PDB file of C-alpha atoms and ligand atoms in Angstrom:
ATOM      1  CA  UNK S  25       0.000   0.000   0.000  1.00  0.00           C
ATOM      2  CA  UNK S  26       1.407   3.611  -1.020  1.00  0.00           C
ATOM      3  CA  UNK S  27       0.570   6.649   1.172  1.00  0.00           C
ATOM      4  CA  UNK S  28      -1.116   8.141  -1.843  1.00  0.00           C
ATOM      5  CA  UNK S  29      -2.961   5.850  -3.228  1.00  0.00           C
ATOM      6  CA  UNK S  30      -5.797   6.304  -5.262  1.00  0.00           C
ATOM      7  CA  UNK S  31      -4.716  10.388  -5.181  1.00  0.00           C
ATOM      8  CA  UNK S  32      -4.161  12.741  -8.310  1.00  0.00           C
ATOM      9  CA  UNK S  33      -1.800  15.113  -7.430  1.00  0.00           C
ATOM     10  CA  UNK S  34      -0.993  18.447  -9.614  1.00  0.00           C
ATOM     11  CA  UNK S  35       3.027  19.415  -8.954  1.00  0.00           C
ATOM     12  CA  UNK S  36       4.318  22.818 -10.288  1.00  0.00           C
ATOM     13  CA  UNK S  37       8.247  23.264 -11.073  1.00  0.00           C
ATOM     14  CA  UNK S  38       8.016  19.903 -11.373  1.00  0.00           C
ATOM     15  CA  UNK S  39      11.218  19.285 -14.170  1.00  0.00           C
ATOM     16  CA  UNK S  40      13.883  19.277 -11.881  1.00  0.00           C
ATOM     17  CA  UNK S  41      15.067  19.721  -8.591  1.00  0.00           C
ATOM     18  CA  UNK S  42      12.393  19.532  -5.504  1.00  0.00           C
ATOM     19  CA  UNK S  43       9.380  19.495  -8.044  1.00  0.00           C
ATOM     20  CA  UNK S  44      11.001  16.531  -9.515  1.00  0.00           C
ATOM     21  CA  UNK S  45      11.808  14.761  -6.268  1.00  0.00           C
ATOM     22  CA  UNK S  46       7.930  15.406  -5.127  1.00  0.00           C
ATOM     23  CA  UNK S  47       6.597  13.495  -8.631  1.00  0.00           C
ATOM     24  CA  UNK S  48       8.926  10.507  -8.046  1.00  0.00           C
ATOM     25  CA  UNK S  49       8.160   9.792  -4.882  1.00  0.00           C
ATOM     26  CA  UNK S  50       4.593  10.764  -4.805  1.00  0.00           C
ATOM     27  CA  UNK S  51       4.101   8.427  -7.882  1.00  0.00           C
ATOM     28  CA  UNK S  52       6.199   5.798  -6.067  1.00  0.00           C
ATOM     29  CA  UNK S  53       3.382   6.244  -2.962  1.00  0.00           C
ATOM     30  CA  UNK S  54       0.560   5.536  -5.456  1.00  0.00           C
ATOM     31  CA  UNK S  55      -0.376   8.880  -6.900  1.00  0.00           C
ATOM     32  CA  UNK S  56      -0.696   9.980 -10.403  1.00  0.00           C
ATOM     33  CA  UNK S  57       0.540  12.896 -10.562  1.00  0.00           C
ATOM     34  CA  UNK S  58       0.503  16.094 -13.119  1.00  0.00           C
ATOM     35  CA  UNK S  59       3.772  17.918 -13.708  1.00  0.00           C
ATOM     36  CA  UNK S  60       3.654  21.087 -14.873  1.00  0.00           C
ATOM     37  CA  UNK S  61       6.980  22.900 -15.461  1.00  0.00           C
ATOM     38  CA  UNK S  62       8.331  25.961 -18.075  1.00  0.00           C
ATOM     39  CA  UNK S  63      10.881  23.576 -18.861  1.00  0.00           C
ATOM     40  CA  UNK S  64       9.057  21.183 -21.178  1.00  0.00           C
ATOM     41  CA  UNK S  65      11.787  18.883 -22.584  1.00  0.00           C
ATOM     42  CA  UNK S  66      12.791  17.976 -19.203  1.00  0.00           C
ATOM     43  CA  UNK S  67       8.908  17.655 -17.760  1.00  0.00           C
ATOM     44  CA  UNK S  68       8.340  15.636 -20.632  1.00  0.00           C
ATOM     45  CA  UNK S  69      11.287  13.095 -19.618  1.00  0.00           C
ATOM     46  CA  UNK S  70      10.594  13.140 -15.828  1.00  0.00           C
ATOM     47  CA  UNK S  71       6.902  12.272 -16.718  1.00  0.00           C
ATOM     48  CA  UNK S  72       7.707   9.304 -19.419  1.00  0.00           C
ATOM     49  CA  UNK S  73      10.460   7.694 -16.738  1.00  0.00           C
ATOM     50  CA  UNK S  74       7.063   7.453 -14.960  1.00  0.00           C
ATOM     51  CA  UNK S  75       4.975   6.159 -17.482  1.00  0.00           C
ATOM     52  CA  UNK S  76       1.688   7.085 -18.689  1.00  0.00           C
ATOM     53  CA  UNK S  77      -0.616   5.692 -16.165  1.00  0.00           C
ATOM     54  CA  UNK S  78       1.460   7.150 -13.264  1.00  0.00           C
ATOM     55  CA  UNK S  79       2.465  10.359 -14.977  1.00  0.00           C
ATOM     56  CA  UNK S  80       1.772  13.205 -17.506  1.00  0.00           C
ATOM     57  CA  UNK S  81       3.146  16.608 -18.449  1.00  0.00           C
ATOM     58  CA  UNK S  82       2.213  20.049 -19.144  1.00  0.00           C
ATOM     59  CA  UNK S  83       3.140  23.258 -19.898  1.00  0.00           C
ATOM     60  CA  UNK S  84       2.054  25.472 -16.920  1.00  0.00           C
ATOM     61  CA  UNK S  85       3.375  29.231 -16.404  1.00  0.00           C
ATOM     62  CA  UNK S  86       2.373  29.353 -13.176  1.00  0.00           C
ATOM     63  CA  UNK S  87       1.984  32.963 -13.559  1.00  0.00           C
ATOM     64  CA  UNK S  88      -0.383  32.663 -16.418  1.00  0.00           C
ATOM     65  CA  UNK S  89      -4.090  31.827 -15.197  1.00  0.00           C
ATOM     66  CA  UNK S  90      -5.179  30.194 -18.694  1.00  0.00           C
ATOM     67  CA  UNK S  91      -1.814  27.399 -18.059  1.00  0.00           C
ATOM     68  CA  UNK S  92      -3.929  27.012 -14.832  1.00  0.00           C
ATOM     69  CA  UNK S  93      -6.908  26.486 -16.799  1.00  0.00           C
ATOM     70  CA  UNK S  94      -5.621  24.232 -19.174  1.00  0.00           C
ATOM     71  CA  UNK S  95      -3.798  22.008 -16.560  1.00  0.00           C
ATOM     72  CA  UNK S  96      -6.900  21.611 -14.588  1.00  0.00           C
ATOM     73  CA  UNK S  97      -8.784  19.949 -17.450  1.00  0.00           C
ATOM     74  CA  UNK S  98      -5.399  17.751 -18.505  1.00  0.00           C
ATOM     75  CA  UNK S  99      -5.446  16.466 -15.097  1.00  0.00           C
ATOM     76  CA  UNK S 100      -8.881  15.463 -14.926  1.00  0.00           C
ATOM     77  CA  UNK S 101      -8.764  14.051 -18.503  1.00  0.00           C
ATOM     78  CA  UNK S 102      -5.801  12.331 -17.904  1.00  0.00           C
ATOM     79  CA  UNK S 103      -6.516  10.698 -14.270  1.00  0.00           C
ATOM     80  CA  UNK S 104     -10.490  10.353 -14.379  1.00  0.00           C
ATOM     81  CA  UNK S 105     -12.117  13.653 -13.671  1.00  0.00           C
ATOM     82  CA  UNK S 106     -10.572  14.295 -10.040  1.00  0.00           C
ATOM     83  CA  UNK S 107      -7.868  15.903  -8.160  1.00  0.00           C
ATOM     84  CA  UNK S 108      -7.139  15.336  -4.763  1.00  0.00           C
ATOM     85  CA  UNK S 109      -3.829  17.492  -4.256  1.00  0.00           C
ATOM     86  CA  UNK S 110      -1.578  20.391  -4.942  1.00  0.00           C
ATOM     87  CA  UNK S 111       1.840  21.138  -4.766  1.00  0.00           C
ATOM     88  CA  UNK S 112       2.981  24.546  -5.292  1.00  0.00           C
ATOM     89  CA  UNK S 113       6.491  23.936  -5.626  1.00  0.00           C
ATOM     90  CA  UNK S 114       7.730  26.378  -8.715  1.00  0.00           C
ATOM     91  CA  UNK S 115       9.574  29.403  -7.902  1.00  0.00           C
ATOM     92  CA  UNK S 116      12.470  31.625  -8.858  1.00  0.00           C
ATOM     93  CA  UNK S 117      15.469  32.986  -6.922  1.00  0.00           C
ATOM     94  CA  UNK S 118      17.368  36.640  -7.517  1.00  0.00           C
ATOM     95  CA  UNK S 119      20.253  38.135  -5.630  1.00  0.00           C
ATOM     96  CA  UNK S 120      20.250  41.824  -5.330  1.00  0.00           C
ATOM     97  CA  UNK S 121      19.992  44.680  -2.795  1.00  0.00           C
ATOM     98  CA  UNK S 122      17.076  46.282  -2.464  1.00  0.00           C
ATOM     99  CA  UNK S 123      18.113  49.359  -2.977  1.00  0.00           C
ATOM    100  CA  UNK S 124      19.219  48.062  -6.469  1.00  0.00           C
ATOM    101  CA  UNK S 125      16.964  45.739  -7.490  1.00  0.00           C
ATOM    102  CA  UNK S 126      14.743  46.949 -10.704  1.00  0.00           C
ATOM    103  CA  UNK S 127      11.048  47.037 -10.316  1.00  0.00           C
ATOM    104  CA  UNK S 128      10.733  44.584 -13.021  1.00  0.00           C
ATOM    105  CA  UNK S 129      12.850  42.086 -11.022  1.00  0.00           C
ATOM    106  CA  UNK S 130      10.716  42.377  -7.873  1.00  0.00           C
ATOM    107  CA  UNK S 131       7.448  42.094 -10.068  1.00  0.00           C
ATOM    108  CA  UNK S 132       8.478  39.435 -11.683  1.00  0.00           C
ATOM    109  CA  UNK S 133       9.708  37.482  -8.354  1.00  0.00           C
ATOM    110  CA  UNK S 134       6.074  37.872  -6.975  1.00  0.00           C
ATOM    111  CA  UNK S 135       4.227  36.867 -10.048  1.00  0.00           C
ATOM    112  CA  UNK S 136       6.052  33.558 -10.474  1.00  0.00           C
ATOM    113  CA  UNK S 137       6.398  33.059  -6.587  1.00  0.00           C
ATOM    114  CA  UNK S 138       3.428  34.609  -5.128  1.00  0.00           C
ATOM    115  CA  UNK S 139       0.865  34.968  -7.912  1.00  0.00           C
ATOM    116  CA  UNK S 140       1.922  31.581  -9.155  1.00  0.00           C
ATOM    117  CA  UNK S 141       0.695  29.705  -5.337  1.00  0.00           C
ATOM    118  CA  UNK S 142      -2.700  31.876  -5.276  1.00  0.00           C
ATOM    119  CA  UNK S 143      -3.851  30.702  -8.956  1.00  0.00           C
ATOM    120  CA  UNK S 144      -2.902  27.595  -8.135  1.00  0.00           C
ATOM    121  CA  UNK S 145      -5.106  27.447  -4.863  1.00  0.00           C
ATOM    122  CA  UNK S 146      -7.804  29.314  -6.822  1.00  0.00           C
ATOM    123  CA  UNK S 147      -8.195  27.084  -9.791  1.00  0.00           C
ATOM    124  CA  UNK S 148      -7.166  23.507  -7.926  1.00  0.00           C
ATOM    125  CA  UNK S 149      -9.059  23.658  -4.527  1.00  0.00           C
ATOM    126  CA  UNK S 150     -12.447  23.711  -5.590  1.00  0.00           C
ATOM    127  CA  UNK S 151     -11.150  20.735  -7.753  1.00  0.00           C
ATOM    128  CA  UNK S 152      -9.782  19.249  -4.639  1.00  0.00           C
ATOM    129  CA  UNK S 153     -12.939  20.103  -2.545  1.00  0.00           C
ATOM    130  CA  UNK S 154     -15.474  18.440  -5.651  1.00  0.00           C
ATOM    131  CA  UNK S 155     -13.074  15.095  -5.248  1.00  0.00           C
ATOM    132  CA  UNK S 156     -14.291  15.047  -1.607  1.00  0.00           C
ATOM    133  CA  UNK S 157     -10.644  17.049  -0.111  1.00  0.00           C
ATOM    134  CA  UNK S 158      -7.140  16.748   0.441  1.00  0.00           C
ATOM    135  CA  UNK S 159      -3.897  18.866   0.723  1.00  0.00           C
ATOM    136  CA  UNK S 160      -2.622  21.658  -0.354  1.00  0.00           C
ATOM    137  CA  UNK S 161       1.265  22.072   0.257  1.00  0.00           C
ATOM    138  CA  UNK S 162       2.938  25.685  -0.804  1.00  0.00           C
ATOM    139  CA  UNK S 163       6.566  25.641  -0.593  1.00  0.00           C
ATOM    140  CA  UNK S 164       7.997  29.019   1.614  1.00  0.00           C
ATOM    141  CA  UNK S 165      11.468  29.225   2.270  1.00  0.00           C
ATOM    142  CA  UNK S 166      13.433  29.861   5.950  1.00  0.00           C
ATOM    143  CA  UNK S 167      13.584  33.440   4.125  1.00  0.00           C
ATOM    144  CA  UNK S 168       9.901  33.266   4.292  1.00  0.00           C
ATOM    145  CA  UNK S 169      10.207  33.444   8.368  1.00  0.00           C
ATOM    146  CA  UNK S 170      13.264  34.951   9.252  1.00  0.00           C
ATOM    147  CA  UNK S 171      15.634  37.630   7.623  1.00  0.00           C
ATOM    148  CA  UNK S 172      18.554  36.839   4.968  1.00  0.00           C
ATOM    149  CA  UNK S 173      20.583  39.868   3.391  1.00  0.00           C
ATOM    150  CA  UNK S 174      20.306  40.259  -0.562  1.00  0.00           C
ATOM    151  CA  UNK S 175      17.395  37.951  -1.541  1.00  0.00           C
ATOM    152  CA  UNK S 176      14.691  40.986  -0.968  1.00  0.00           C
ATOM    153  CA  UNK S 177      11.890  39.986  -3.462  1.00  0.00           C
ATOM    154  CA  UNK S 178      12.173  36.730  -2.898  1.00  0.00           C
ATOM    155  CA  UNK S 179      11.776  36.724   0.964  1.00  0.00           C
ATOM    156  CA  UNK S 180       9.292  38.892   0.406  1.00  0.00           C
ATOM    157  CA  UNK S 181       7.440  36.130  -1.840  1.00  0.00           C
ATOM    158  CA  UNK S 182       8.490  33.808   0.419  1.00  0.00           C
ATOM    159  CA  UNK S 183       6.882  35.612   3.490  1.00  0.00           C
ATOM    160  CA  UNK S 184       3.657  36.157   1.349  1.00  0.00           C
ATOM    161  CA  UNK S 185       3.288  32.317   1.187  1.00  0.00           C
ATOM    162  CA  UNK S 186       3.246  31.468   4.788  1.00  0.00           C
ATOM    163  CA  UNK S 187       0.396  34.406   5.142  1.00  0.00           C
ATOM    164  CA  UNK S 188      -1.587  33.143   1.662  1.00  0.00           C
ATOM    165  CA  UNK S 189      -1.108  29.580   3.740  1.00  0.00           C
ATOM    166  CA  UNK S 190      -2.814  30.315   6.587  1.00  0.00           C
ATOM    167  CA  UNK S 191      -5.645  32.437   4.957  1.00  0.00           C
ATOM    168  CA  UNK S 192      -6.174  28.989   3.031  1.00  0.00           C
ATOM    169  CA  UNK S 193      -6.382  26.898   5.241  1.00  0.00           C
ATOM    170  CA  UNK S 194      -8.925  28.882   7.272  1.00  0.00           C
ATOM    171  CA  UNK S 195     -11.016  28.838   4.139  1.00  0.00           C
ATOM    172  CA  UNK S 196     -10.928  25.871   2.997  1.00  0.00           C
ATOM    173  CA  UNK S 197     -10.483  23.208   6.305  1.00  0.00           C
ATOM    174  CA  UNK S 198     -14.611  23.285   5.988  1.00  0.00           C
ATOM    175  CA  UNK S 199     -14.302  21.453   2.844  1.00  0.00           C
ATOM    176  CA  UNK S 200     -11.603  18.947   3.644  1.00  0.00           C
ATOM    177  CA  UNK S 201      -8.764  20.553   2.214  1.00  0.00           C
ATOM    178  CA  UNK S 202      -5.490  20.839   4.504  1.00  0.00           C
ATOM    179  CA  UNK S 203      -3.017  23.706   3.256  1.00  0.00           C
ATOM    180  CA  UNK S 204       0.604  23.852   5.127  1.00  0.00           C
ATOM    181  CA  UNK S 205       3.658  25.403   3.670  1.00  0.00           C
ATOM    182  CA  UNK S 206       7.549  24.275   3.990  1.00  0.00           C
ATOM    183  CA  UNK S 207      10.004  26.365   4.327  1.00  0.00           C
ATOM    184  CA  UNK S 208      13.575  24.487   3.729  1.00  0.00           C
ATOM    185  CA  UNK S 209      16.582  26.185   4.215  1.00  0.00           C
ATOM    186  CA  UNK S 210      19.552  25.056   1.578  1.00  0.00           C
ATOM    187  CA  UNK S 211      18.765  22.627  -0.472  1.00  0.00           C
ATOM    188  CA  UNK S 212      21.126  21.005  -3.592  1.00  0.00           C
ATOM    189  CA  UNK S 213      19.459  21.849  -6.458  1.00  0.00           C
ATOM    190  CA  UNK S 214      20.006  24.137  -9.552  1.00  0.00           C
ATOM    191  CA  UNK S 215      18.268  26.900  -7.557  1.00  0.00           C
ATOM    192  CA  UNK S 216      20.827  27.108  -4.388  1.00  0.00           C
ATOM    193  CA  UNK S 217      23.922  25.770  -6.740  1.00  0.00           C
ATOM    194  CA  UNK S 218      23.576  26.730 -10.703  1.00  0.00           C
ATOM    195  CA  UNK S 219      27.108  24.870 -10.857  1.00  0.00           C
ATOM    196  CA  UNK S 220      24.956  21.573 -10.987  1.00  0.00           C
ATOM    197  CA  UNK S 221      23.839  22.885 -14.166  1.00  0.00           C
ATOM    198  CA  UNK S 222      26.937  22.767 -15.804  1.00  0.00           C
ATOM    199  CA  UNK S 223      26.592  20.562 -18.930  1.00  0.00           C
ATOM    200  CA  UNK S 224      29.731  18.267 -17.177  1.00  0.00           C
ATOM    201  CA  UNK S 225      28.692  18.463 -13.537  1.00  0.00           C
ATOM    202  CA  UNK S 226      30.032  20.832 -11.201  1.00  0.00           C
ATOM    203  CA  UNK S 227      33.664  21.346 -10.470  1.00  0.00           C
ATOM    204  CA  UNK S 228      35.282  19.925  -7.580  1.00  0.00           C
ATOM    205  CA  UNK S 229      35.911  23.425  -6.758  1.00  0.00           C
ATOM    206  CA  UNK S 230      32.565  24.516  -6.968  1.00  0.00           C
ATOM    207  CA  UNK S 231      31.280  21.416  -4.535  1.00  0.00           C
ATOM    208  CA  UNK S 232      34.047  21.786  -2.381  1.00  0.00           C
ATOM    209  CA  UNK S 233      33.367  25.388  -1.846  1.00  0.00           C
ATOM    210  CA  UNK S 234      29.493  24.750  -1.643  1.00  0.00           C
ATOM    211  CA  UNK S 235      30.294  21.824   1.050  1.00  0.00           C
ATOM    212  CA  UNK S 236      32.743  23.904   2.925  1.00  0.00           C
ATOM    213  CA  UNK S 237      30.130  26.555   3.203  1.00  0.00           C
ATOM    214  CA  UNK S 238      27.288  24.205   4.290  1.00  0.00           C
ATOM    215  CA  UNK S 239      29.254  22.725   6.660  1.00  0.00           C
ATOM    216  CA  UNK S 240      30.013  25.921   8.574  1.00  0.00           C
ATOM    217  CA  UNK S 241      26.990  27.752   8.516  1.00  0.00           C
ATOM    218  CA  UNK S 242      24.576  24.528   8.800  1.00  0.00           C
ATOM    219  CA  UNK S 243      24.441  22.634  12.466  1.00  0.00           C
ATOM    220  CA  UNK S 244      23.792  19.193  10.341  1.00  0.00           C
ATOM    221  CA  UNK S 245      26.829  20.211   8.410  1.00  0.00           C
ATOM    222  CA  UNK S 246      25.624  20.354   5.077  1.00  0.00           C
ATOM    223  CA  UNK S 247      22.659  21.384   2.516  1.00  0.00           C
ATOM    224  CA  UNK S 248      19.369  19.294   2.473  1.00  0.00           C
ATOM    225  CA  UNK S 249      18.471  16.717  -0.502  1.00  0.00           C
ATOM    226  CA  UNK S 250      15.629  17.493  -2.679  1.00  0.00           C
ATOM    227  CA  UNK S 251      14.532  13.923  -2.401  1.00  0.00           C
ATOM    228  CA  UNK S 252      14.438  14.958   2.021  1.00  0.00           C
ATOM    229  CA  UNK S 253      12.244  17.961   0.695  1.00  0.00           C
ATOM    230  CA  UNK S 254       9.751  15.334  -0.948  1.00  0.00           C
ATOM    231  CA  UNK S 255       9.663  13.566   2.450  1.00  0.00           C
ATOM    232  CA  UNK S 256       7.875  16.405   4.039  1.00  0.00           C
ATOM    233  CA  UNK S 257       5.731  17.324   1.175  1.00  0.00           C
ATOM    234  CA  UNK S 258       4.644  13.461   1.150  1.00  0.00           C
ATOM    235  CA  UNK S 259       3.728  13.359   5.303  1.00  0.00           C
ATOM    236  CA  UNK S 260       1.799  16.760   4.081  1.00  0.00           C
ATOM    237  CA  UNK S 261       0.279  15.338   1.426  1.00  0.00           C
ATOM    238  CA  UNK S 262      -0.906  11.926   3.361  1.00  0.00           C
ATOM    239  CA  UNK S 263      -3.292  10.728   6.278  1.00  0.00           C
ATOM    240  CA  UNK S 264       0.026  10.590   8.578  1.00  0.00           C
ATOM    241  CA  UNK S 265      -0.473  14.548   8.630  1.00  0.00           C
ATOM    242  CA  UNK S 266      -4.932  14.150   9.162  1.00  0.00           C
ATOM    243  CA  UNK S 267      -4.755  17.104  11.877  1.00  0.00           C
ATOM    244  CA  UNK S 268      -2.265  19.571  10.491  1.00  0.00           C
ATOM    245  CA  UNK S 269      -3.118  22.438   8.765  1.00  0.00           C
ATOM    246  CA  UNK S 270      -2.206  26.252   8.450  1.00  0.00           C
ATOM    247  CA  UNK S 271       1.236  25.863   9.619  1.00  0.00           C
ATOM    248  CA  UNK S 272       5.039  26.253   7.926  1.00  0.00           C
ATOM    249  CA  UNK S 273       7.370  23.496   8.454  1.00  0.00           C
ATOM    250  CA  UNK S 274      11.228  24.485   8.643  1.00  0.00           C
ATOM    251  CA  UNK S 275      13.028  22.277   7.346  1.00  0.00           C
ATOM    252  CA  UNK S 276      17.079  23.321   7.278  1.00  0.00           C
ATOM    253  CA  UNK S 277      19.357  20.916   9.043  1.00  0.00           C
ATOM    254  CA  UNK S 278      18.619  23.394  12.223  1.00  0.00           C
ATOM    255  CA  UNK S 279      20.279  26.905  10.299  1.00  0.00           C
ATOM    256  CA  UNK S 280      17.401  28.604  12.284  1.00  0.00           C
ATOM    257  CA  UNK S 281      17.694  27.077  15.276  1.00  0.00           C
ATOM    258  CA  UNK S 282      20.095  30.231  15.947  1.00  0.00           C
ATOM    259  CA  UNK S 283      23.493  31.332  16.225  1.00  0.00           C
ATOM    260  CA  UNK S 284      25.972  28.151  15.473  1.00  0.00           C
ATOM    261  CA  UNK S 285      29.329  29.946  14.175  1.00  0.00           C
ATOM    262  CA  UNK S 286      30.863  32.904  16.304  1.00  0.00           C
TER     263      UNK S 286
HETATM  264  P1  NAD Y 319      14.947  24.665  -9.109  1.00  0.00           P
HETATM  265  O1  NAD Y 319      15.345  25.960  -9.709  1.00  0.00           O
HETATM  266  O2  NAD Y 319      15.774  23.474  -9.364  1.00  0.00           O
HETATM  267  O3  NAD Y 319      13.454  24.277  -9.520  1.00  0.00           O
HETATM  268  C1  NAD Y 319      12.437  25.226  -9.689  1.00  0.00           C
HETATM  269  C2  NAD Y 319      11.513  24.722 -10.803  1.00  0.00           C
HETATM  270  O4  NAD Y 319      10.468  25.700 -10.981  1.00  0.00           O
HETATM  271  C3  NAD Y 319      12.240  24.582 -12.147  1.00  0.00           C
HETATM  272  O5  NAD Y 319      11.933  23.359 -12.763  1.00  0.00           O
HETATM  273  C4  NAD Y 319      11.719  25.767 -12.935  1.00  0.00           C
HETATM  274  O6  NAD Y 319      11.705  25.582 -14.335  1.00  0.00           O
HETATM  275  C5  NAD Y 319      10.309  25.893 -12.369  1.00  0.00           C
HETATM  276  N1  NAD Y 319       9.729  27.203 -12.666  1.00  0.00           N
HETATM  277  C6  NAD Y 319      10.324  28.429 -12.632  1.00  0.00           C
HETATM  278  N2  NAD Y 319       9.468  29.381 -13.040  1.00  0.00           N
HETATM  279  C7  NAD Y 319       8.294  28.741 -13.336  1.00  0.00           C
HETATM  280  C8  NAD Y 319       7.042  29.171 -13.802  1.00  0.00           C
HETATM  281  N3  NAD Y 319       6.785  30.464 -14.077  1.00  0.00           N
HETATM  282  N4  NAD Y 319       6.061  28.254 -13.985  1.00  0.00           N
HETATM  283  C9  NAD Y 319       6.303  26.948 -13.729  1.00  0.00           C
HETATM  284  N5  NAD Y 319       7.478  26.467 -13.303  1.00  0.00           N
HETATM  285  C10 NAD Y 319       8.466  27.362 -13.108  1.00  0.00           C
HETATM  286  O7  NAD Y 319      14.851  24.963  -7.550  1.00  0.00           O
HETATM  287  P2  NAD Y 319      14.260  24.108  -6.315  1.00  0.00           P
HETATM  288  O8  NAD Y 319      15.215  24.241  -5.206  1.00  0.00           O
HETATM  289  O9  NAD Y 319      13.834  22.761  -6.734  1.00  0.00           O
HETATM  290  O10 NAD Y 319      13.000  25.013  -5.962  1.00  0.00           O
HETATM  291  C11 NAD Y 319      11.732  24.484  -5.633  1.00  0.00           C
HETATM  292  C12 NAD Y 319      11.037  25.404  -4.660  1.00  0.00           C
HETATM  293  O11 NAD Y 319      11.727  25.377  -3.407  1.00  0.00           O
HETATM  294  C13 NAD Y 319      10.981  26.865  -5.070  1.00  0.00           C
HETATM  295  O12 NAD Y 319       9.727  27.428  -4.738  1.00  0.00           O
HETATM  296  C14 NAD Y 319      12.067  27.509  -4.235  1.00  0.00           C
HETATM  297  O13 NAD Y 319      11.844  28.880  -4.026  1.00  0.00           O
HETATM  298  C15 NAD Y 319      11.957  26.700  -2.964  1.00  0.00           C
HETATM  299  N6  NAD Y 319      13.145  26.727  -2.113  1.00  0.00           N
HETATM  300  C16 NAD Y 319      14.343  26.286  -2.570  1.00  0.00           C
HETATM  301  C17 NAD Y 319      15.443  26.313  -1.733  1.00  0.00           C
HETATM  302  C18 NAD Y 319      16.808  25.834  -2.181  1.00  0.00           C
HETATM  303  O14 NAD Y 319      17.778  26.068  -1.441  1.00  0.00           O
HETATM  304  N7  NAD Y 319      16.937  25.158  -3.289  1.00  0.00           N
HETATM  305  C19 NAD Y 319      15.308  26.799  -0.427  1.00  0.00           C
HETATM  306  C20 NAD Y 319      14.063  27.230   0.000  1.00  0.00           C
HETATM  307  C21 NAD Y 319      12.982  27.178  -0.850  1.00  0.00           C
END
């Protein structure tokens, strides 16, 4: 028996990293599960390596409210007429100080980040609530709860979450639907290290100096594992999390427990 069986599941940013994590082991659990991603070759090869009956693909800008329209009706057409969960995993990261960051930049943060969890709640819940409920997970960040120097828009998205998290699951708990939001700290992915996007793997400068860092900064001595991430998202997305809801999980090897390096 899989913790999610039975359950169709709708997964944004789902091509890589976290997103990607979330659809293997959600479809491992028992789900079927709808990626959606802007990157559409790599979707598309995530979602095969699953197989049809376990796994499609779409395109979904999760900023644009007709993708959200679209992926809706894939869903149901693909998995028969009902979805049960959510996760709003997409997002995008920029470095800048505020005081220089273009208004474009900080727009753009909260349409993708912030925009992108609301439509998703808008257009998937009442699906969610006509299937009879289920969960809603919306991924924060530890910048969504506590301060980090140069990532202004995005904490700022980030903080938005945990608020549009709460409101939700006020709303909808009277229809079944539990909404909770993670908020990992550094995790190994293309987001928190690009060099993993190098076409021959990062250097062994480039993980040295990212494991060097970790290891200093992080009590557990090193950056999280998407496939850790998908952990949570899965006890948030199953009956092993029945009387949780409204609340952000940290989840950062213990970087916000407080001060570890003096
Ligand atoms: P990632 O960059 O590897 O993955 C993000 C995914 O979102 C990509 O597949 C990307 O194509 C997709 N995406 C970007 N814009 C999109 C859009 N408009 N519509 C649909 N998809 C879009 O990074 P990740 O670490 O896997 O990030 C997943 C989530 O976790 C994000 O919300 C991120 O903010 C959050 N997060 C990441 C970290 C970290 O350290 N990696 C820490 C805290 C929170």
């Amino acid at each position: 028996m899989g913790k999610l069986d039975g359950r169709v599941v709708v997964i944004t940013g789902a091509a890589r990293g976290q997103g990607e994590q979330e659809a293997r082991l959600f479809a491992a659990e028992g789900a079927r599960v709808l990626l959606g991603d802007v990157l559409d070759e790599q979707g598309e090869k995530v979602a095969k390596e699953l197989g049809p009956d376990r796994a499609r693909y779409v395109h979904l800008d999760v900023s644009r409210e007709e993708d959200w329209t679209a992926a809706v009706a894939a869903a149901k057409d693909a998995f028969g007429g009902r979805i049960d969960g959510l996760v709003n995993n997409a997002g995008i990261l920029r470095f800048n100080e505020l005081t220089a960051t273009p208004l474009e930049e900080f727009q753009q943060l909260i349409q993708v980040n912030q925009v992108g969890a609301f439509l998703g709640i808008k257009h998937v819940a009442p699906e969610i609530a006509a299937a009879g409920g289920g969960t809603i997970v919306n991924t924060s960040s530890y910048t969504g709860l506590t301060g980090m120097a140069y990532v202004g828009s995005y904490a700022a998205t980030k903080a938005a979450i945990v608020g549009l998290t709460r409101v939700a699951a006020l709303e909808l708990a009277a229809k079944g639907i539990r909404v909770n939001a993670m908020c990992p700290g550094a995790v190994d992915t293309p987001m928190a290290n690009p060099a993993l996007l190098d076409p021959d793997g990062p250097s062994e400068e480039a993980t040295a100096a990212m494991a060097e860092l970790y290891k200093r900064v992080v009590p557990l001595g090193r950056a999280g594992l998407p496939a850790e991430v998908a952990r949570l998202a899965l006890f948030l997305s199953s009956e092993d999390s029945s009387y949780i809801t409204g609340q952000p999980f940290v989840i950062d090897g213990g970087w916000m427990a407080g001060v570890s390096v003096l």
